[in-house]
């Protein structure tokens, strides 16, 4: 309002000045009719005022449309500049808002979790690409999202106005999704994460703890029973004391082996792989020498065929894997049998083979022997000091070295375990 009155005052002042100057001029020039003077001066003043107002309106127009305006006198110029500044500010803000929106969309598009925004009328306002994949495709309505439990969870959050988090199962493709839905004004924002692998690993860990506890309980029960028998034997059957002491020793030995294997597994899972250049032929030769007396005692011929082969790796871990394979070959081969340790290499890979002509592995069990605590014949395994963890350790070591381990076996004819390692590689990190 103040701006408009300034404009009017300025125009009227201009009119009055032009009117007075005009009429004076006409009088000086000798136009003696007063009316003529008044009319002429009025016309000139009117045109001047119209011209001025037109100029001012154009200048304000130019300012409003963001074009640089021509200079105007006094207050008008200030008003025009003010409008220009305000418009410039608004344009800047609108650009900033657009940039923020584009950034937000880009971040959500790359966000590794699904984000779904649903309003109270169950219209889907937004789904990022991960949400489209996890929730069964793009949908404009809540009822189009899968699994069905996701819909009911969002409806619950709408009606209760309180956040909820839950695991829901997707049938096709099979997956476990963790959904966290939170109310946000008239909307509900749901964050959907594929936790299939995470839940599988958690389940595996739970199973492992249960299996390990069970494995530890077996020798513990045997030790407890043997100690009880030993106490009785000390008083009544001194001739059997030796026997029960041996049983206690066997139980303790079994317990120690399980704990040792568990610690090895834990170390392999958590520690960093320290790489050095390893002479595989020498390493296998040394391990074979350690088993010479055990093989001889079992009546098994131990043959070593060593060709030059070097790899980058951890000598300690590789020795552990070779020891487990060699130990198995001897334990699962009957007296009179043969175990061959072979090392060779080609351009890319170094190979260690441990072959025996022992009891062999049934076909159905071949894919499972590398699982923790899996045994084909539990009685023979335990009787020969097995823990059920030997091949799991081998697999872990080989994978950490970027290699593969395979087995070929025929029941009653023997088995060949083949470890293939890259000759040059970078560590896997865990
Ligand atoms: P274990 O301590 O019981 O030997 P491993 O993990 O070393 O556990 O092996 C898993 C199972 O695979 C064994 O219980 C055994 O049934 C089978 N197995 C492993 N090596 C051989 C082999 N050389 N010959 C026959 N069976 C084997």
Coordinates of C-alpha atoms and ligand atoms in Angstrom, one line a residue:
X1 CA 0.0 0.0 0.0
X2 CA 2.8 2.4 0.9
X3 CA 4.5 1.7 -2.4
X4 CA 1.3 2.5 -4.4
X5 CA 0.8 5.8 -2.5
X6 CA 4.4 6.8 -3.1
X7 CA 3.8 6.2 -6.9
X8 CA 0.6 8.3 -6.9
X9 CA 2.2 11.1 -4.9
X10 CA 5.1 11.2 -7.3
X11 CA 2.8 11.3 -10.4
X12 CA 0.6 14.0 -8.9
X13 CA 3.6 16.1 -8.0
X14 CA 4.9 15.8 -11.6
X15 CA 1.5 16.8 -12.9
X16 CA 1.3 19.9 -10.7
X17 CA 4.9 21.0 -11.7
X18 CA 4.2 20.5 -15.4
X19 CA 0.8 22.2 -15.1
X20 CA 2.3 25.3 -13.4
X21 CA 5.3 25.5 -15.8
X22 CA 3.0 25.0 -18.9
X23 CA 0.4 27.6 -17.9
X24 CA 3.2 30.1 -17.1
X25 CA 4.8 29.5 -20.4
X26 CA 1.5 30.1 -22.3
X27 CA 0.9 33.3 -20.4
X28 CA 4.4 34.5 -21.2
X29 CA 4.0 33.6 -24.8
X30 CA 1.0 35.9 -24.9
X31 CA -1.8 33.4 -25.1
X32 CA -4.3 35.6 -23.4
X33 CA -7.2 33.3 -23.2
X34 CA -6.9 31.8 -19.8
X35 CA -9.0 28.8 -20.7
X36 CA -6.7 28.0 -23.6
X37 CA -3.8 28.1 -21.2
X38 CA -5.5 25.8 -18.7
X39 CA -6.5 23.3 -21.4
X40 CA -3.1 23.1 -23.0
X41 CA -1.3 22.9 -19.7
X42 CA -3.7 20.2 -18.5
X43 CA -3.2 18.2 -21.7
X44 CA 0.6 18.4 -21.5
X45 CA 0.6 17.6 -17.8
X46 CA -1.8 14.6 -18.4
X47 CA 0.4 13.2 -21.1
X48 CA 3.5 13.6 -18.9
X49 CA 1.8 11.8 -16.0
X50 CA 0.5 9.0 -18.3
X51 CA 4.0 8.7 -19.7
X52 CA 5.6 8.5 -16.3
X53 CA 3.1 6.0 -15.0
X54 CA 3.6 3.8 -18.1
X55 CA 7.4 4.0 -17.6
X56 CA 7.0 3.0 -13.9
X57 CA 4.7 0.1 -14.6
X58 CA 7.0 -1.2 -17.3
X59 CA 10.0 -1.0 -15.0
X60 CA 8.1 -2.8 -12.3
X61 CA 6.9 -5.4 -14.9
X62 CA 10.5 -5.9 -15.9
X63 CA 11.6 -6.3 -12.3
X64 CA 8.8 -8.8 -11.7
X65 CA 9.8 -10.9 -14.7
X66 CA 13.4 -10.9 -13.6
X67 CA 14.7 -8.7 -16.5
X68 CA 17.1 -6.0 -15.5
X69 CA 15.0 -2.8 -15.3
X70 CA 16.0 0.6 -16.4
X71 CA 16.8 3.1 -13.8
X72 CA 13.9 4.8 -12.1
X73 CA 14.0 7.8 -9.8
X74 CA 14.0 7.6 -6.0
X75 CA 11.6 5.3 -4.2
X76 CA 10.3 3.6 -7.4
X77 CA 13.8 2.4 -8.2
X78 CA 14.1 1.0 -4.7
X79 CA 10.8 -0.8 -5.0
X80 CA 11.8 -2.3 -8.4
X81 CA 15.1 -3.4 -7.0
X82 CA 13.3 -5.0 -4.0
X83 CA 11.0 -6.9 -6.3
X84 CA 14.0 -8.1 -8.4
X85 CA 15.8 -9.2 -5.2
X86 CA 12.7 -11.1 -3.9
X87 CA 12.2 -12.8 -7.2
X88 CA 15.9 -13.7 -7.4
X89 CA 15.7 -15.2 -3.9
X90 CA 12.6 -17.2 -4.7
X91 CA 14.3 -18.6 -7.9
X92 CA 17.3 -19.5 -5.9
X93 CA 15.2 -21.3 -3.3
X94 CA 13.2 -23.1 -5.9
X95 CA 16.4 -24.3 -7.5
X96 CA 17.8 -25.4 -4.2
X97 CA 14.6 -27.3 -3.5
X98 CA 14.7 -29.0 -6.9
X99 CA 18.4 -30.0 -6.3
X100 CA 17.6 -31.4 -2.8
X101 CA 14.7 -33.4 -4.3
X102 CA 16.9 -34.8 -7.1
X103 CA 19.6 -35.7 -4.6
X104 CA 17.1 -37.4 -2.3
X105 CA 15.7 -39.4 -5.2
X106 CA 19.2 -40.4 -6.3
X107 CA 20.1 -41.5 -2.7
X108 CA 16.9 -43.5 -2.4
X109 CA 17.5 -45.1 -5.8
X110 CA 20.9 -46.4 -4.6
X111 CA 19.7 -47.2 -1.1
X112 CA 20.4 -50.9 -0.4
X113 CA 17.0 -51.2 1.4
X114 CA 13.5 -50.9 0.0
X115 CA 11.6 -47.8 0.9
X116 CA 7.8 -47.6 0.4
X117 CA 5.7 -44.6 1.3
X118 CA 2.0 -45.2 1.7
X119 CA -0.7 -42.7 2.6
X120 CA -3.8 -43.2 4.8
X121 CA -5.9 -44.0 1.8
X122 CA -3.6 -46.9 1.0
X123 CA -2.2 -45.2 -2.1
X124 CA 1.5 -46.0 -2.7
X125 CA 3.2 -42.6 -3.0
X126 CA 6.7 -43.8 -3.5
X127 CA 8.7 -47.0 -4.0
X128 CA 12.5 -47.1 -4.6
X129 CA 13.9 -49.7 -7.0
X130 CA 14.9 -52.1 -4.2
X131 CA 11.3 -51.9 -2.9
X132 CA 10.0 -52.7 -6.3
X133 CA 12.1 -55.8 -6.5
X134 CA 11.4 -57.0 -2.9
X135 CA 7.7 -56.2 -2.7
X136 CA 6.6 -58.0 -5.8
X137 CA 6.8 -55.2 -8.4
X138 CA 5.6 -51.7 -8.9
X139 CA 2.1 -50.9 -7.5
X140 CA 0.0 -47.8 -7.0
X141 CA -2.0 -49.4 -4.2
X142 CA -1.1 -51.1 -1.0
X143 CA -3.1 -54.2 -2.0
X144 CA -0.6 -54.8 -4.9
X145 CA 2.4 -55.3 -2.5
X146 CA 3.6 -58.7 -1.5
X147 CA 4.0 -60.6 0.8
X148 CA 0.5 -60.1 2.2
X149 CA 1.9 -59.7 5.7
X150 CA 3.6 -56.5 4.5
X151 CA 0.2 -55.0 3.7
X152 CA -1.3 -55.9 7.1
X153 CA 1.7 -54.7 8.9
X154 CA 1.4 -51.2 7.2
X155 CA -2.3 -51.2 7.9
X156 CA -1.6 -51.9 11.6
X157 CA 0.8 -49.0 11.7
X158 CA -1.7 -46.7 10.1
X159 CA -4.4 -47.6 12.6
X160 CA -2.2 -47.8 15.7
X161 CA 0.0 -44.8 14.8
X162 CA 3.0 -46.7 16.4
X163 CA 6.1 -48.1 14.6
X164 CA 6.4 -51.9 14.1
X165 CA 9.3 -54.1 13.0
X166 CA 8.9 -57.7 11.9
X167 CA 10.4 -60.5 9.7
X168 CA 8.0 -61.5 6.9
X169 CA 8.4 -64.4 4.5
X170 CA 8.2 -63.9 0.7
X171 CA 7.2 -67.0 -1.1
X172 CA 8.3 -66.2 -4.7
X173 CA 11.2 -65.7 -4.9
X174 CA 11.7 -67.3 -1.5
X175 CA 13.1 -64.7 0.9
X176 CA 13.0 -63.4 4.5
X177 CA 12.3 -59.7 4.6
X178 CA 12.7 -57.5 7.6
X179 CA 10.1 -54.7 7.6
X180 CA 10.3 -51.6 9.7
X181 CA 7.2 -49.4 9.3
X182 CA 6.9 -46.0 11.0
X183 CA 4.0 -43.5 10.9
X184 CA 5.0 -40.1 9.4
X185 CA 2.0 -37.6 9.5
X186 CA -0.6 -38.8 7.0
X187 CA 1.9 -41.4 5.7
X188 CA 3.6 -44.6 6.7
X189 CA 7.2 -45.2 5.6
X190 CA 8.2 -48.8 5.4
X191 CA 11.9 -49.9 5.1
X192 CA 12.2 -53.4 3.7
X193 CA 15.5 -55.3 3.9
X194 CA 16.3 -58.7 2.5
X195 CA 17.7 -60.6 5.5
X196 CA 17.5 -64.1 4.0
X197 CA 21.3 -64.7 4.1
X198 CA 21.6 -63.1 7.5
X199 CA 18.9 -65.3 9.0
X200 CA 20.5 -68.4 7.4
X201 CA 23.8 -67.6 8.9
X202 CA 22.2 -66.9 12.3
X203 CA 20.4 -70.3 12.1
X204 CA 23.6 -72.0 11.1
X205 CA 25.3 -70.5 14.2
X206 CA 22.5 -71.6 16.4
X207 CA 22.7 -75.2 15.0
X208 CA 26.5 -75.1 15.4
X209 CA 26.4 -74.1 19.0
X210 CA 23.8 -76.9 19.6
X211 CA 25.9 -79.4 17.7
X212 CA 29.2 -78.3 19.5
X213 CA 27.5 -78.6 22.9
X214 CA 26.3 -82.1 22.0
X215 CA 29.7 -83.1 20.8
X216 CA 31.3 -81.8 24.0
X217 CA 28.7 -83.6 26.2
X218 CA 29.5 -87.0 24.7
X219 CA 33.2 -87.3 26.0
X220 CA 32.2 -85.4 29.2
X221 CA 29.6 -88.1 29.9
X222 CA 32.1 -90.8 29.2
X223 CA 34.7 -89.1 31.5
X224 CA 32.1 -88.8 34.3
X225 CA 31.1 -92.4 34.0
X226 CA 34.7 -93.6 33.9
X227 CA 35.6 -91.6 36.9
X228 CA 32.7 -93.1 38.9
X229 CA 33.8 -96.6 37.8
X230 CA 37.4 -95.7 38.7
X231 CA 36.3 -94.7 42.2
X232 CA 34.6 -98.0 42.7
X233 CA 37.4 -99.9 41.2
X234 CA 40.0 -98.3 43.5
X235 CA 38.3 -100.0 46.5
X236 CA 36.9 -103.2 45.0
X237 CA 38.6 -104.0 41.7
X238 CA 42.2 -102.6 41.7
X239 CA 42.9 -104.9 38.7
X240 CA 40.5 -102.7 36.5
X241 CA 41.9 -99.3 37.7
X242 CA 44.2 -99.1 34.7
X243 CA 41.4 -99.7 32.3
X244 CA 39.2 -96.9 33.7
X245 CA 42.2 -94.5 33.8
X246 CA 42.6 -95.2 30.1
X247 CA 39.0 -94.4 29.5
X248 CA 39.2 -91.1 31.3
X249 CA 42.3 -90.3 29.3
X250 CA 40.5 -91.2 26.0
X251 CA 37.6 -88.9 27.0
X252 CA 39.9 -86.1 27.9
X253 CA 41.8 -86.6 24.6
X254 CA 38.6 -86.4 22.6
X255 CA 37.5 -83.3 24.5
X256 CA 40.9 -81.6 23.8
X257 CA 40.7 -82.5 20.1
X258 CA 37.2 -81.0 19.8
X259 CA 38.2 -77.8 21.6
X260 CA 41.3 -77.6 19.5
X261 CA 39.3 -78.0 16.2
X262 CA 36.8 -75.4 17.4
X263 CA 39.5 -72.9 18.2
X264 CA 41.1 -73.6 14.8
X265 CA 37.7 -72.9 13.1
X266 CA 37.2 -69.8 15.1
X267 CA 40.7 -68.5 14.3
X268 CA 40.2 -69.2 10.6
X269 CA 36.9 -67.2 10.7
X270 CA 38.2 -64.2 12.5
X271 CA 41.9 -63.7 11.8
X272 CA 43.5 -62.1 8.8
X273 CA 45.4 -64.3 6.4
X274 CA 49.1 -63.7 6.7
X275 CA 50.6 -64.5 3.3
X276 CA 54.1 -65.7 2.6
X277 CA 55.6 -67.8 -0.3
X278 CA 55.0 -71.4 0.6
X279 CA 57.0 -74.4 -0.9
X280 CA 54.1 -76.8 -1.0
X281 CA 56.2 -79.8 -1.8
X282 CA 58.3 -79.2 1.2
X283 CA 55.3 -78.6 3.4
X284 CA 53.6 -81.9 2.3
X285 CA 56.9 -83.8 2.7
X286 CA 57.2 -82.5 6.3
X287 CA 53.6 -83.5 7.2
X288 CA 54.0 -86.9 5.6
X289 CA 57.1 -87.5 7.8
X290 CA 54.9 -86.7 10.9
X291 CA 52.5 -89.5 9.9
X292 CA 55.1 -92.1 9.0
X293 CA 54.9 -93.9 12.4
X294 CA 51.1 -93.6 12.6
X295 CA 50.8 -95.2 9.1
X296 CA 53.2 -97.9 10.0
X297 CA 51.4 -98.7 13.2
X298 CA 48.2 -99.0 11.2
X299 CA 49.8 -101.2 8.7
X300 CA 49.4 -98.7 5.9
X301 CA 51.9 -97.9 3.2
X302 CA 52.5 -94.1 2.9
X303 CA 53.7 -93.0 -0.5
X304 CA 54.8 -89.4 -1.3
X305 CA 55.1 -88.0 -4.8
X306 CA 56.4 -84.5 -4.7
X307 CA 56.9 -82.1 -7.6
X308 CA 57.8 -78.4 -7.4
X309 CA 54.8 -76.3 -6.4
X310 CA 54.7 -72.9 -4.7
X311 CA 51.8 -70.8 -3.6
X312 CA 51.1 -67.6 -1.7
X313 CA 49.6 -68.5 1.6
X314 CA 49.7 -69.3 5.3
X315 CA 52.1 -72.3 5.9
X316 CA 50.4 -72.9 9.3
X317 CA 46.9 -73.1 7.8
X318 CA 48.0 -75.1 4.7
X319 CA 49.8 -77.6 7.0
X320 CA 46.7 -77.9 9.1
X321 CA 44.6 -78.8 6.1
X322 CA 47.1 -81.3 4.8
X323 CA 47.3 -82.9 8.2
X324 CA 43.6 -83.3 8.4
X325 CA 43.4 -84.9 5.0
X326 CA 46.3 -87.2 5.7
X327 CA 44.9 -88.2 9.2
X328 CA 41.5 -89.0 7.6
X329 CA 43.1 -91.1 4.8
X330 CA 44.9 -93.2 7.5
X331 CA 41.9 -93.5 9.8
X332 CA 39.5 -94.6 7.1
X333 CA 41.9 -97.1 5.5
X334 CA 42.2 -100.6 6.8
X335 CA 45.5 -102.3 7.5
X336 CA 47.3 -103.4 4.4
X337 CA 46.0 -100.3 2.5
X338 CA 47.9 -97.5 0.8
X339 CA 47.8 -93.7 1.1
X340 CA 49.4 -91.5 -1.5
X341 CA 50.3 -87.8 -1.0
X342 CA 50.9 -86.1 -4.4
X343 CA 52.0 -82.5 -5.2
X344 CA 52.2 -81.0 -8.6
X345 CA 51.5 -77.7 -10.4
X346 CA 50.6 -76.2 -13.8
X347 CA 50.9 -72.6 -15.0
X348 CA 48.1 -71.3 -12.7
X349 CA 47.5 -73.8 -10.0
X350 CA 49.3 -75.9 -7.4
X351 CA 47.6 -79.2 -6.5
X352 CA 47.8 -81.4 -3.4
X353 CA 46.1 -84.8 -3.7
X354 CA 45.6 -87.2 -0.8
X355 CA 44.4 -90.6 -2.2
X356 CA 43.7 -93.8 -0.3
X357 CA 42.3 -97.2 -1.1
X358 CA 40.2 -97.3 2.1
X359 CA 36.6 -97.7 3.0
X360 CA 35.4 -95.0 0.6
X361 CA 32.4 -92.7 1.0
X362 CA 28.8 -93.5 -0.2
X363 CA 27.7 -91.3 -3.1
X364 CA 24.8 -89.8 -1.1
X365 CA 27.2 -88.5 1.5
X366 CA 29.8 -86.9 -0.9
X367 CA 28.2 -83.5 -0.9
X368 CA 27.9 -83.4 2.9
X369 CA 31.3 -84.5 4.2
X370 CA 32.6 -80.9 4.3
X371 CA 29.8 -79.9 6.7
X372 CA 30.6 -79.3 10.3
X373 CA 30.0 -82.4 12.5
X374 CA 28.8 -84.5 9.5
X375 CA 30.0 -88.1 9.7
X376 CA 29.2 -91.1 7.6
X377 CA 30.0 -93.5 10.4
X378 CA 30.0 -91.8 13.7
X379 CA 31.2 -94.8 15.6
X380 CA 34.3 -95.3 13.5
X381 CA 34.9 -91.5 13.5
X382 CA 34.9 -91.3 17.3
X383 CA 36.7 -94.6 17.8
X384 CA 39.6 -93.3 15.7
X385 CA 39.6 -89.8 17.4
X386 CA 37.6 -87.9 14.8
X387 CA 35.8 -84.7 15.7
X388 CA 33.6 -84.3 12.7
X389 CA 35.3 -81.0 12.0
X390 CA 38.4 -82.0 10.0
X391 CA 37.0 -81.5 6.5
X392 CA 35.2 -78.3 7.5
X393 CA 38.6 -76.9 8.5
X394 CA 40.1 -78.1 5.2
X395 CA 37.4 -76.4 3.3
X396 CA 37.8 -73.2 5.2
X397 CA 41.5 -73.0 4.8
X398 CA 41.3 -73.7 1.0
X399 CA 38.6 -71.1 0.5
X400 CA 40.6 -68.5 2.4
X401 CA 43.4 -69.2 -0.1
X402 CA 41.0 -68.7 -3.1
X403 CA 41.2 -72.4 -3.9
X404 CA 38.9 -75.4 -4.2
X405 CA 38.7 -78.8 -2.6
X406 CA 36.9 -81.7 -4.2
X407 CA 36.5 -85.4 -3.5
X408 CA 36.1 -88.5 -5.6
X409 CA 35.2 -91.7 -3.9
X410 CA 33.8 -95.1 -4.4
X411 CA 32.5 -97.1 -1.5
X412 CA 34.9 -99.9 -0.6
X413 CA 37.5 -98.7 -3.2
X414 CA 38.9 -95.6 -1.7
X415 CA 38.8 -91.8 -1.8
X416 CA 40.8 -89.0 -3.4
X417 CA 40.7 -85.5 -2.0
X418 CA 42.1 -82.8 -4.3
X419 CA 43.1 -79.3 -3.1
X420 CA 43.7 -76.9 -5.9
X421 CA 45.3 -73.5 -5.1
X422 CA 46.1 -70.5 -7.2
X423 CA 49.8 -70.0 -7.5
X424 CA 49.6 -66.3 -7.2
X425 CA 46.9 -64.4 -5.5
X426 CA 45.9 -61.7 -3.1
X427 CA 44.4 -62.6 0.3
X428 CA 40.7 -62.9 0.7
X429 CA 40.8 -60.9 4.0
X430 CA 39.2 -63.2 6.5
Ligands
LIG1 P1 35.9 -86.9 11.2 O1 36.6 -86.2 12.4 O2 34.7 -87.6 11.6 O3 36.8 -87.7 10.4 P2 35.9 -85.1 9.0 O4 35.2 -83.7 8.9 O5 37.3 -85.1 8.9 O6 35.4 -85.6 10.4 O7 35.2 -86.0 7.9 C1 33.8 -86.1 7.8 C2 33.4 -87.5 7.5 O8 33.8 -87.8 6.1 C3 34.0 -88.6 8.3 O9 33.3 -88.8 9.5 C4 34.0 -89.7 7.3 O10 32.8 -90.4 7.4 C5 34.2 -89.1 6.0 N1 35.6 -89.2 5.5 C6 36.5 -88.2 5.5 N2 37.6 -88.6 4.9 C7 37.5 -89.9 4.5 C8 38.3 -90.8 3.8 N3 39.5 -90.6 3.4 N4 37.7 -92.0 3.5 C9 36.5 -92.3 3.9 N5 35.6 -91.4 4.6 C10 36.1 -90.2 4.9

